Amino acid sequence: MNVLKYGACLLLWLITSCQNEWLDVKPVQSMVIPKTIADYEAVLDNVSLMNSDFPGMGEIAANDFQVADAIFSRLTENERIAYLWSFNPAYTSNMLSEWNYAYARILRANIVLDGLEKMKGESNATQRKELKGSALFFRAFNYFQLAQTFASPYAASVTDKELGLPLRLTANVNENVGRSSLKGLYAQILDDLTEAKDLLPMHVISKTRPSKSAAYALLSRLYFSMSDYDNALIYADSCLLEHNSLMDFNGDGDINPQLTNPIKQMNRETLFLARIGNYSAFSPATLIVDEYLYKLYVPHDLRKKVFFREDGTLVRYKGSYDGTRLLFCGLSTSEILLNRAECYARKGLVDSALEDLNALLKMRIDKNHFLPISITDKDILLKEILLERRKELCFRGLRWSDLRRLNQDYKTETVLTRELAGTHYELLPGSARYTFAIPNQEVLLTGIEQNN
């Protein structure tokens, strides 16, 4: 019965979210049944569902911003839990949106994959191949986002006993699926992306759809989270060979620092558009940029004007690649360029790492004051690249994953601190609080094991 209830929740979400103009509604069964390639494309092309509301609890828990004492009480309970690194499975909503929306998107991807399997032998082979690649990409992207929130950080020493997530690989919502191992979770994401990269087209009509370059980029991000820098380098390089455009902050049609949201949506760096959910903590009036982070930018760093605005003694964020107040968590060439630079530095390929780092900084520093970095020591260079990663990729849904990865090495670990109403809070490297509790309603409905 619990599994049936779970299935009903997801089906209800799917049905109420569908587009009536292309869906054939079964009045007796009260179900919506896609039938054609165009129908299945429409399942994945619903941008408000498939490219929106990605997990943001990790971004709230990371150390790029602060919330004033007077504002903290106005946050939702879920946001307060994340901000103070609490462990509370009884989130305000019965099905925490972080979890619920991601699995609803996974269900949509599975509906497409199951439907395409039944269409084998029919015409439109190229469309079916590309659509299958898209569905695999969306499933992988969502499982990766869930893994960074609800599963333990991946380490080389990970065993089959460590818990992953429920892996739903078909559209059968009544299937009783327990939690996979952590190894199994990452292996499934890798399998989906490995297949997707060979199916996806190089060019797409909209960056809300995944492309081959986006699949390469996500593979690089995946391997980065696993600290597998050899493979992260391979896929970063594959991505940048196909798409390496950068915006020039000295003057670019995709940027206008005078606007409330200076960076154009679908700008030339965007490989795949995805945005974090609309949290109160990220509203312009709430989010106060961390003072230490803001001071990292040198006076001639143009990101200070593009990413931020000064509000009296406070600093606010305005530089989302989504072109709105919503935070971008998609894929971009700037991220992948920094991935490759870090991989080169870790391998001791100093000249190559410097070339990538300076290629980025040339587009971010006032051209009248830009001086290429010329560090020769690989360890010092690695620290510089990690510093630039912190500055370039702030508020991009990546800091939490980076902390989980970097905290596994004592040379790059970080102690997070908060001060709230006179109380000091700390999150130590390796803490179990780097993994959020699975929503209690999910545990009660399905019987899966809760995180510790």
C-alpha positions as CSV (number, residue, x, y, z in Angstrom):
1,M,0.0,0.0,0.0
2,N,2.9,2.4,0.8
3,V,4.4,1.9,-2.6
4,L,1.0,2.5,-4.2
5,K,0.7,5.8,-2.3
6,Y,4.1,6.8,-3.5
7,G,3.2,6.0,-7.1
8,A,0.0,8.0,-6.7
9,C,1.8,11.0,-5.5
10,L,4.2,11.0,-8.5
11,L,1.4,10.2,-11.1
12,L,-0.7,13.0,-9.7
13,W,2.1,15.5,-10.1
14,L,2.8,14.2,-13.6
15,I,-0.8,14.3,-14.7
16,T,-1.5,17.8,-13.4
17,S,1.6,19.1,-15.0
18,C,1.0,17.8,-18.5
19,Q,0.1,19.9,-21.6
20,N,-3.4,19.1,-22.7
21,E,-2.8,20.1,-26.3
22,W,-0.6,17.1,-27.0
23,L,-1.8,14.6,-24.5
24,D,-4.4,12.0,-25.2
25,V,-6.4,11.7,-22.0
26,K,-7.9,8.3,-21.1
27,P,-11.1,9.3,-19.4
28,V,-11.8,6.0,-17.7
29,Q,-8.3,5.4,-16.4
30,S,-7.7,9.2,-15.7
31,M,-4.2,8.8,-17.3
32,V,-2.2,10.7,-19.9
33,I,-0.5,8.6,-22.5
34,P,2.1,10.1,-24.8
35,K,2.2,8.2,-28.1
36,T,4.3,9.9,-30.7
37,I,7.9,11.2,-30.9
38,A,6.5,14.8,-30.6
39,D,4.6,13.8,-27.5
40,Y,7.7,12.4,-25.9
41,E,9.7,15.5,-26.9
42,A,7.0,17.6,-25.2
43,V,7.4,15.6,-22.0
44,L,11.1,16.7,-21.7
45,D,10.6,20.2,-23.2
46,N,8.5,21.5,-20.3
47,V,11.1,23.9,-19.1
48,S,9.3,25.0,-16.0
49,L,9.4,21.4,-14.8
50,M,12.5,19.8,-16.4
51,N,14.9,22.8,-16.0
52,S,13.7,24.3,-12.8
53,D,13.4,23.7,-9.1
54,F,16.7,21.8,-8.7
55,P,18.0,21.2,-5.1
56,G,19.2,24.3,-3.3
57,M,19.7,23.0,0.3
58,G,23.4,22.6,-0.3
59,E,23.7,26.2,-1.6
60,I,22.0,27.4,1.5
61,A,24.4,25.4,3.7
62,A,27.5,26.5,1.9
63,N,29.6,29.5,2.9
64,D,29.0,32.1,0.2
65,F,26.4,34.2,2.0
66,Q,25.0,35.2,5.4
67,V,21.5,35.9,6.6
68,A,20.8,38.8,9.1
69,D,19.5,37.8,12.5
70,A,16.3,39.7,12.0
71,I,15.6,37.9,8.7
72,F,16.5,34.4,9.8
73,S,13.1,33.8,11.5
74,R,11.4,34.6,8.2
75,L,13.0,31.7,6.4
76,T,11.1,28.5,6.0
77,E,11.9,25.7,8.4
78,N,13.7,23.8,5.7
79,E,15.9,26.8,5.0
80,R,16.7,27.2,8.7
81,I,17.6,23.5,8.9
82,A,20.0,23.9,6.0
83,Y,21.5,27.2,7.1
84,L,22.5,25.9,10.6
85,W,23.4,22.4,9.4
86,S,20.8,20.7,11.5
87,F,19.6,17.1,11.0
88,N,15.8,17.0,10.8
89,P,14.0,14.5,8.6
90,A,10.6,16.0,9.5
91,Y,10.8,18.8,7.0
92,T,7.9,21.3,6.8
93,S,6.4,19.8,3.7
94,N,5.4,16.1,3.6
95,M,7.5,15.5,0.5
96,L,10.4,18.0,0.5
97,S,10.4,19.6,-2.9
98,E,14.2,18.9,-3.3
99,W,13.4,15.2,-3.4
100,N,9.9,15.3,-4.9
101,Y,10.6,17.4,-7.9
102,A,13.8,15.5,-8.8
103,Y,12.0,12.1,-8.7
104,A,9.1,13.6,-10.7
105,R,11.6,14.6,-13.4
106,I,13.2,11.1,-13.2
107,L,9.8,9.6,-13.7
108,R,9.3,11.7,-16.9
109,A,12.6,10.6,-18.2
110,N,11.7,7.0,-17.5
111,I,8.3,7.4,-19.3
112,V,10.2,8.6,-22.4
113,L,12.7,5.8,-22.2
114,D,10.1,3.1,-21.7
115,G,8.0,4.6,-24.5
116,L,10.9,4.7,-27.0
117,E,11.7,1.1,-26.2
118,K,8.2,0.2,-27.5
119,M,8.7,2.2,-30.6
120,K,11.8,0.2,-31.8
121,G,11.7,-0.4,-35.5
122,E,9.5,2.6,-36.3
123,S,10.7,5.5,-38.4
124,N,12.4,8.7,-37.1
125,A,15.5,6.8,-36.0
126,T,17.6,9.9,-35.5
127,Q,14.9,11.7,-33.5
128,R,14.4,8.6,-31.3
129,K,18.2,8.3,-30.7
130,E,18.5,12.0,-29.7
131,L,15.4,11.8,-27.5
132,K,16.8,8.7,-25.7
133,G,20.0,10.6,-25.1
134,S,18.1,13.5,-23.7
135,A,16.1,11.3,-21.3
136,L,19.2,9.6,-20.1
137,F,20.9,12.9,-19.5
138,F,18.0,14.3,-17.5
139,R,17.9,11.2,-15.4
140,A,21.6,11.4,-14.8
141,F,21.5,15.1,-14.0
142,N,18.8,14.6,-11.4
143,Y,20.4,11.7,-9.7
144,F,23.6,13.7,-9.6
145,Q,21.9,16.6,-7.9
146,L,20.1,14.3,-5.5
147,A,23.5,12.6,-4.7
148,Q,25.1,15.9,-3.7
149,T,22.2,16.5,-1.2
150,F,21.0,13.2,0.2
151,A,24.0,10.8,-0.3
152,S,27.4,10.7,1.4
153,P,30.3,12.3,-0.4
154,Y,32.0,9.9,-2.8
155,A,35.5,8.7,-1.9
156,A,37.9,6.3,-3.4
157,S,37.5,4.0,-0.4
158,V,33.7,3.9,-0.8
159,T,32.3,0.4,-0.2
160,D,29.2,-1.4,-1.4
161,K,27.8,-1.1,2.1
162,E,27.4,2.7,1.9
163,L,24.0,3.8,0.9
164,G,23.1,5.6,-2.3
165,L,19.5,6.5,-3.3
166,P,16.5,4.6,-4.7
167,L,17.3,4.0,-8.3
168,R,14.1,4.1,-10.3
169,L,14.9,3.0,-13.9
170,T,11.4,2.4,-15.3
171,A,8.1,4.2,-15.3
172,N,6.6,1.6,-13.0
173,V,5.8,3.7,-10.0
174,N,4.5,0.7,-8.1
175,E,7.9,-1.0,-8.1
176,N,9.3,-1.3,-4.6
177,V,12.8,0.1,-4.9
178,G,15.1,0.3,-1.9
179,R,18.3,2.4,-1.6
180,S,21.1,1.4,-3.9
181,S,24.7,1.4,-2.8
182,L,26.7,4.6,-3.2
183,K,28.9,2.8,-5.7
184,G,25.8,1.7,-7.6
185,L,24.3,5.2,-7.7
186,Y,27.4,6.7,-9.2
187,A,27.8,3.8,-11.6
188,Q,24.2,4.3,-12.8
189,I,24.8,8.0,-13.4
190,L,28.0,7.2,-15.3
191,D,26.2,4.5,-17.4
192,D,23.4,6.9,-18.3
193,L,25.9,9.7,-19.3
194,T,28.2,7.4,-21.2
195,E,25.3,6.2,-23.4
196,A,23.8,9.7,-23.6
197,K,27.0,11.3,-25.0
198,D,27.0,9.0,-28.0
199,L,23.3,9.7,-28.7
200,L,23.0,13.4,-28.2
201,P,23.5,15.9,-31.1
202,M,26.3,18.4,-31.1
203,H,23.9,21.3,-31.7
204,V,20.4,21.8,-30.1
205,I,17.7,24.4,-30.9
206,S,17.6,25.5,-27.2
207,K,20.1,25.2,-24.3
208,T,17.2,23.9,-22.3
209,R,17.9,20.7,-24.2
210,P,21.1,18.7,-23.5
211,S,23.7,18.5,-26.2
212,K,26.8,16.3,-26.6
213,S,28.9,19.1,-25.1
214,A,26.6,19.2,-22.1
215,A,27.0,15.5,-21.6
216,Y,30.8,15.8,-21.7
217,A,30.5,18.7,-19.2
218,L,28.3,16.7,-16.8
219,L,30.7,13.7,-17.0
220,S,33.5,16.1,-16.1
221,R,31.5,17.4,-13.1
222,L,30.6,13.8,-12.1
223,Y,34.2,12.7,-12.1
224,F,35.2,15.8,-10.3
225,S,32.8,15.0,-7.4
226,M,34.5,11.5,-7.3
227,S,38.0,13.1,-7.2
228,D,38.8,11.1,-10.4
229,Y,40.8,13.9,-12.0
230,D,42.1,11.8,-14.9
231,N,38.6,11.1,-16.3
232,A,37.4,14.6,-15.3
233,L,40.2,16.0,-17.5
234,I,39.3,13.8,-20.5
235,Y,35.7,15.0,-20.5
236,A,36.5,18.6,-19.8
237,D,38.8,18.5,-22.8
238,S,36.2,16.8,-25.0
239,C,33.7,19.5,-24.0
240,L,36.0,22.4,-24.6
241,L,37.1,21.1,-28.0
242,E,33.5,21.5,-29.1
243,H,32.4,24.6,-27.1
244,N,34.9,27.0,-25.5
245,S,33.2,30.4,-25.7
246,L,33.7,32.8,-22.8
247,M,32.0,36.1,-22.2
248,D,34.3,39.1,-22.0
249,F,33.5,41.1,-19.0
250,N,35.3,44.1,-20.5
251,G,32.5,44.4,-23.0
252,D,30.1,41.8,-24.3
253,G,26.6,41.7,-25.7
254,D,25.7,39.1,-23.2
255,I,26.5,41.4,-20.2
256,N,25.2,44.8,-19.0
257,P,26.5,45.6,-15.5
258,Q,23.9,48.4,-15.1
259,L,20.9,46.0,-15.2
260,T,19.3,44.4,-12.2
261,N,20.3,41.0,-13.7
262,P,23.4,41.8,-15.8
263,I,24.0,38.4,-17.5
264,K,21.9,37.3,-20.4
265,Q,20.1,34.0,-20.1
266,M,21.3,31.5,-22.6
267,N,24.6,33.4,-22.9
268,R,27.5,32.1,-24.9
269,E,29.0,30.2,-21.9
270,T,25.8,28.3,-21.2
271,L,26.0,24.6,-22.2
272,F,22.8,23.6,-20.4
273,L,20.2,25.7,-18.6
274,A,19.1,24.6,-15.1
275,R,18.0,26.7,-12.1
276,I,17.7,26.2,-8.4
277,G,14.3,26.5,-6.8
278,N,12.8,29.8,-5.6
279,Y,14.0,29.9,-2.0
280,S,13.4,32.8,0.4
281,A,17.1,32.6,1.4
282,F,18.2,33.6,-2.1
283,S,15.9,36.7,-2.5
284,P,17.8,39.9,-3.2
285,A,16.6,41.4,0.1
286,T,17.7,38.4,2.2
287,L,21.0,37.1,0.8
288,I,24.1,39.0,2.1
289,V,27.2,38.1,0.3
290,D,29.9,36.7,2.6
291,E,32.3,39.5,3.5
292,Y,35.4,37.2,3.1
293,L,34.2,36.1,-0.4
294,Y,33.7,39.7,-1.6
295,K,37.1,40.7,-0.4
296,L,38.7,38.0,-2.6
297,Y,38.1,40.1,-5.7
298,V,40.9,42.6,-6.5
299,P,39.9,46.2,-7.4
300,H,40.2,45.6,-11.2
301,D,38.2,42.4,-11.2
302,L,35.1,43.1,-13.3
303,R,33.2,40.4,-11.6
304,K,32.7,42.7,-8.6
305,K,30.4,44.9,-10.7
306,V,28.8,42.1,-12.8
307,F,28.1,39.6,-9.9
308,F,27.4,42.0,-7.0
309,R,26.0,45.3,-6.0
310,E,26.8,47.3,-2.8
311,D,23.8,48.1,-0.6
312,G,25.1,50.4,2.0
313,T,27.5,48.4,4.1
314,L,26.1,45.1,2.7
315,V,26.8,43.3,-0.6
316,R,24.0,41.6,-2.7
317,Y,24.3,39.1,-5.5
318,K,22.9,39.8,-9.0
319,G,25.1,37.7,-11.4
320,S,23.0,34.6,-12.1
321,Y,23.6,33.0,-15.5
322,D,19.8,32.4,-15.5
323,G,19.3,36.1,-16.3
324,T,16.8,36.4,-13.4
325,R,17.0,36.4,-9.6
326,L,16.9,32.5,-9.7
327,L,20.3,30.9,-9.2
328,F,21.8,29.0,-12.1
329,C,23.0,25.5,-11.5
330,G,23.4,24.4,-15.1
331,L,26.6,23.7,-17.1
332,S,28.9,26.4,-18.5
333,T,32.3,26.6,-20.2
334,S,33.8,28.7,-17.4
335,E,33.2,25.8,-15.0
336,I,34.6,23.3,-17.3
337,L,37.7,25.4,-18.1
338,L,38.4,25.6,-14.4
339,N,37.9,21.9,-14.1
340,R,40.5,21.3,-16.8
341,A,42.9,23.9,-15.2
342,E,42.6,22.1,-11.8
343,C,43.2,18.7,-13.4
344,Y,46.2,20.0,-15.2
345,A,47.7,21.5,-12.0
346,R,47.1,18.2,-10.0
347,K,49.0,16.3,-12.8
348,G,51.9,18.8,-12.6
349,L,51.1,20.2,-16.1
350,V,51.8,23.8,-15.0
351,D,52.0,25.4,-18.4
352,S,48.6,24.0,-19.5
353,A,47.0,24.9,-16.2
354,L,48.3,28.5,-16.5
355,E,47.0,28.7,-20.1
356,D,43.5,27.8,-19.0
357,L,43.5,30.0,-15.9
358,N,44.8,33.0,-17.8
359,A,42.3,32.5,-20.6
360,L,39.5,32.9,-18.1
361,L,41.1,35.8,-16.2
362,K,41.8,37.7,-19.3
363,M,38.0,37.9,-19.8
364,R,37.3,38.8,-16.1
365,I,40.0,41.5,-15.3
366,D,40.0,45.0,-16.7
367,K,42.0,44.8,-19.9
368,N,44.0,47.8,-18.9
369,H,45.2,46.1,-15.7
370,F,45.4,42.4,-16.7
371,L,48.7,40.7,-16.0
372,P,49.0,37.0,-16.8
373,I,49.7,34.8,-13.8
374,S,53.1,33.1,-14.0
375,I,53.3,30.7,-11.1
376,T,55.7,27.8,-11.5
377,D,55.0,25.8,-8.4
378,K,52.2,23.3,-9.0
379,D,50.9,23.4,-5.4
380,I,50.8,27.2,-5.3
381,L,49.1,27.2,-8.7
382,L,46.5,24.7,-7.4
383,K,45.7,27.0,-4.5
384,E,45.3,29.9,-7.0
385,I,43.0,27.8,-9.2
386,L,40.8,26.8,-6.3
387,L,40.6,30.5,-5.3
388,E,39.5,31.4,-8.7
389,R,37.0,28.6,-8.7
390,R,35.5,30.0,-5.5
391,K,35.2,33.5,-7.1
392,E,34.0,32.5,-10.5
393,L,31.5,29.8,-9.6
394,C,29.9,31.4,-6.5
395,F,26.1,30.9,-6.2
396,R,26.1,28.3,-9.0
397,G,25.1,25.3,-6.9
398,L,28.7,24.0,-6.9
399,R,30.2,25.2,-3.7
400,W,28.6,22.5,-1.5
401,S,29.8,19.7,-3.9
402,D,33.3,21.3,-3.9
403,L,33.4,21.4,-0.1
404,R,32.4,17.7,0.1
405,R,35.2,16.9,-2.4
406,L,38.0,19.1,-1.1
407,N,37.3,18.3,2.6
408,Q,38.7,14.8,1.9
409,D,42.2,16.2,1.7
410,Y,43.5,17.9,4.8
411,K,45.4,20.4,2.6
412,T,42.2,21.8,1.2
413,E,39.6,21.2,4.0
414,T,37.5,24.0,5.3
415,V,35.7,24.6,8.6
416,L,32.4,26.4,8.0
417,T,31.2,28.9,10.7
418,R,28.0,30.9,11.3
419,E,27.2,33.5,13.8
420,L,23.5,33.9,14.6
421,A,21.9,35.8,17.5
422,G,25.1,35.5,19.5
423,T,25.5,31.8,19.0
424,H,28.5,30.3,17.1
425,Y,27.9,27.3,14.8
426,E,30.5,25.2,13.1
427,L,30.5,22.5,10.4
428,L,33.6,20.4,10.5
429,P,35.2,18.6,7.5
430,G,33.9,15.0,7.3
431,S,30.8,15.8,9.3
432,A,27.7,13.6,8.7
433,R,25.9,16.9,8.3
434,Y,27.3,17.1,4.8
435,T,24.5,14.7,4.0
436,F,20.9,15.9,4.5
437,A,18.2,13.7,6.0
438,I,15.8,12.1,3.5
439,P,12.3,13.5,4.0
440,N,10.6,11.6,6.7
441,Q,7.4,11.2,4.7
442,E,9.4,9.3,2.0
443,V,10.9,7.0,4.6
444,L,7.4,6.3,6.1
445,L,5.8,5.7,2.6
446,T,8.5,3.4,1.2
447,G,10.4,2.0,4.2
448,I,13.8,3.0,2.9
449,E,16.6,3.5,5.4
450,Q,17.1,7.0,6.8
451,N,20.6,8.7,6.7
452,N,22.4,8.9,10.1
